Structure formats: C-alpha cells, structure tokens
mmCIF file of C-alpha atoms in Angstrom:
data_model
loop_
_atom_site.group_PDB
_atom_site.id
_atom_site.type_symbol
_atom_site.label_atom_id
_atom_site.label_comp_id
_atom_site.label_asym_id
_atom_site.label_seq_id
_atom_site.Cartn_x
_atom_site.Cartn_y
_atom_site.Cartn_z
ATOM 1 C CA MET A 13 126.737 -6.171 115.619
ATOM 2 C CA ASP A 14 125.154 -4.949 118.799
ATOM 3 C CA ALA A 15 128.650 -4.662 120.374
ATOM 4 C CA LEU A 16 129.786 -2.437 117.499
ATOM 5 C CA ILE A 17 126.692 -0.236 117.814
ATOM 6 C CA LYS A 18 127.150 0.069 121.475
ATOM 7 C CA GLU A 19 130.652 0.807 121.029
ATOM 8 C CA TYR A 20 130.411 3.419 118.409
ATOM 9 C CA TRP A 21 126.936 4.779 119.022
ATOM 10 C CA GLN A 22 128.315 8.214 119.835
ATOM 11 C CA GLN A 23 130.336 8.524 116.672
ATOM 12 C CA ILE A 24 127.334 7.268 114.645
ATOM 13 C CA SER A 25 124.990 9.726 116.410
ATOM 14 C CA ALA A 26 127.493 12.649 115.859
ATOM 15 C CA ALA A 27 127.927 11.547 112.132
ATOM 16 C CA ALA A 28 124.096 11.441 111.683
ATOM 17 C CA LEU A 29 123.745 14.919 113.455
ATOM 18 C CA VAL A 30 126.398 16.435 111.094
ATOM 19 C CA MET A 31 124.649 14.939 108.115
ATOM 20 C CA VAL A 32 121.305 16.518 109.255
ATOM 21 C CA TRP A 33 123.035 19.705 109.828
ATOM 22 C CA GLY A 34 124.554 19.761 106.559
ATOM 23 C CA VAL A 35 121.236 19.097 104.933
ATOM 24 C CA ARG A 36 119.568 21.799 106.790
ATOM 25 C CA VAL A 37 122.258 24.345 106.016
ATOM 26 C CA GLU A 38 122.006 23.466 102.399
ATOM 27 C CA ALA A 39 118.216 23.701 102.423
ATOM 28 C CA ASN A 40 118.500 27.277 104.298
ATOM 29 C CA GLY A 41 121.067 28.282 101.584
ATOM 30 C CA LYS A 42 118.752 27.310 98.681
ATOM 31 C CA ALA A 43 115.708 28.959 100.325
ATOM 32 C CA GLU A 44 117.912 32.240 100.880
ATOM 33 C CA ARG A 45 119.001 32.040 97.237
ATOM 34 C CA ARG A 46 115.350 31.551 96.193
ATOM 35 C CA GLU A 47 114.181 34.558 98.305
ATOM 36 C CA ARG A 48 117.063 36.628 96.870
ATOM 37 C CA MET A 49 116.142 35.734 93.437
ATOM 38 C CA ALA A 50 112.451 36.455 94.124
ATOM 39 C CA ALA A 51 113.429 39.862 95.526
ATOM 40 C CA ASP A 52 115.688 40.756 92.526
ATOM 41 C CA ASN A 53 112.865 39.617 90.207
ATOM 42 C CA ARG A 54 110.387 42.003 91.955
ATOM 43 C CA ILE A 55 112.883 44.807 91.816
ATOM 44 C CA GLU A 56 113.758 44.244 88.167
ATOM 45 C CA GLN A 57 109.841 44.043 87.432
ATOM 46 C CA SER A 58 109.347 47.206 89.471
ATOM 47 C CA LEU A 59 112.161 48.951 87.295
ATOM 48 C CA ARG A 60 110.633 47.676 84.010
ATOM 49 C CA ASN A 61 107.235 49.054 85.102
ATOM 50 C CA ALA A 62 108.597 52.249 86.202
ATOM 51 C CA PHE A 63 110.755 52.604 82.846
ATOM 52 C CA GLU A 64 107.315 51.678 80.757
ATOM 53 C CA SER A 65 105.173 54.088 82.687
ATOM 54 C CA ASN A 66 107.941 57.020 82.320
ATOM 55 C CA LYS A 67 108.274 56.184 78.641
ATOM 56 C CA GLU A 68 104.472 56.395 78.257
ATOM 57 C CA HIS A 69 104.393 59.614 80.134
ATOM 58 C CA GLY A 70 107.106 61.038 77.859
ATOM 59 C CA GLU A 71 105.224 60.072 74.842
ATOM 60 C CA ARG A 72 101.995 61.629 76.164
ATOM 61 C CA LEU A 73 103.868 64.737 76.987
ATOM 62 C CA ALA A 74 105.599 64.823 73.631
ATOM 63 C CA SER A 75 102.250 64.521 72.000
ATOM 64 C CA ALA A 76 100.683 67.264 74.173
ATOM 65 C CA ILE A 77 103.690 69.556 73.249
ATOM 66 C CA GLU A 78 103.114 68.936 69.544
ATOM 67 C CA ASN A 79 99.555 69.548 69.853
ATOM 68 C CA MET A 80 100.118 72.835 71.798
ATOM 69 C CA ALA A 81 102.497 73.894 69.147
ATOM 70 C CA LYS A 82 100.063 73.137 66.404
ATOM 71 C CA GLU A 83 97.332 75.136 68.232
ATOM 72 C CA GLN A 84 99.712 77.993 68.639
ATOM 73 C CA ALA A 85 100.631 78.023 64.957
ATOM 74 C CA GLU A 86 96.816 78.152 64.450
ATOM 75 C CA THR A 87 96.299 80.977 66.702
ATOM 76 C CA VAL A 88 99.300 82.947 65.090
ATOM 77 C CA LYS A 89 97.682 82.522 61.769
ATOM 78 C CA SER A 90 94.404 83.794 63.101
ATOM 79 C CA LEU A 91 95.955 86.749 64.732
ATOM 80 C CA HIS A 92 97.526 87.470 61.435
ATOM 81 C CA LYS A 93 94.494 87.347 59.599
ATOM 82 C CA VAL A 94 92.811 89.626 62.158
ATOM 83 C CA GLU A 95 95.871 91.987 61.753
ATOM 84 C CA LEU A 96 95.434 92.076 58.170
ATOM 85 C CA THR A 97 91.682 92.696 58.424
ATOM 86 C CA LEU A 98 92.449 95.637 60.961
ATOM 87 C CA THR A 99 94.945 97.127 58.654
ATOM 88 C CA GLU A 100 92.403 96.905 55.793
ATOM 89 C CA ILE A 101 89.787 98.557 57.826
ATOM 90 C CA ALA A 102 92.312 101.168 58.923
ATOM 91 C CA ALA A 103 93.264 101.915 55.493
ATOM 92 C CA TYR A 104 89.765 102.045 54.406
ATOM 93 C CA GLU A 105 88.718 104.548 57.194
ATOM 94 C CA LYS A 106 91.879 106.615 56.389
ATOM 95 C CA GLY A 107 90.782 106.629 52.710
ATOM 96 C CA ARG A 108 87.224 107.793 53.745
ATOM 97 C CA THR A 109 88.576 110.417 56.201
ATOM 98 C CA ASP A 110 90.974 111.814 53.459
ATOM 99 C CA GLU A 111 88.064 111.808 50.948
ATOM 100 C CA ARG A 112 85.945 113.771 53.366
ATOM 101 C CA ALA A 113 88.836 116.099 54.041
ATOM 102 C CA LYS A 114 89.118 116.790 50.378
ATOM 103 C CA ARG A 115 85.441 117.312 49.930
ATOM 104 C CA GLY A 116 85.611 119.756 52.893
ATOM 105 C CA HIS A 117 88.380 121.651 51.143
ATOM 106 C CA ASP A 118 86.524 121.628 47.789
ATOM 107 C CA ASP A 119 83.410 122.998 49.205
#
C-alpha cells in the first residue's frame, strides 16, 4: 500500500486539489446566487414600498382635490346668495329712488 501511495501521491494530491477546488467553486456559486437573490429581493421590496407610497400619495391627492371641489362648490353657493342679496338690495334701493322721484314730481 505504501508503494502505491508513493507511486501515485502526485495524482492523488491533484485529484484532492481538483475536488477541493470544485467544492469551493460550487460554494462560491451558491453564495453569489444567494447574494443576487437577496439583492433582487431588496430591489423588489423597494419597488413595492415605492408603489404603495405612490398609491397612498395618489389617494391623499384625490381626497384633497375632492375636498377642494366641495369647498369651491360651497363658495359658489355662498357667492350666489350674496349676489341675490345684492340684487334684492339694489332693487329695493331703486324702488325707493323711484318712489322719491315720484314724490318729488308730485309735490
């Protein structure tokens, strides 16, 4: 047995080195795949977070626009009421002016 080992020790050493090298290459490949998967997962999570954030922002913006539209409608109603009131006041004042003018001519 010792004779066989002495005779083939270089081949046995080379085979052992090739096996160790193969195990290392495989381990490095698995580590790289794990790193890529982790990076992909981080990117995917970032995209999901950005999407959710944009969705929430869009919902808040839509709500704000809706509230502004309601406020604007209320403002328009109020302005219309003011316009009607001013029209009534103007008509009343015109009536008083016309009445005074008639009295002035009647006198």
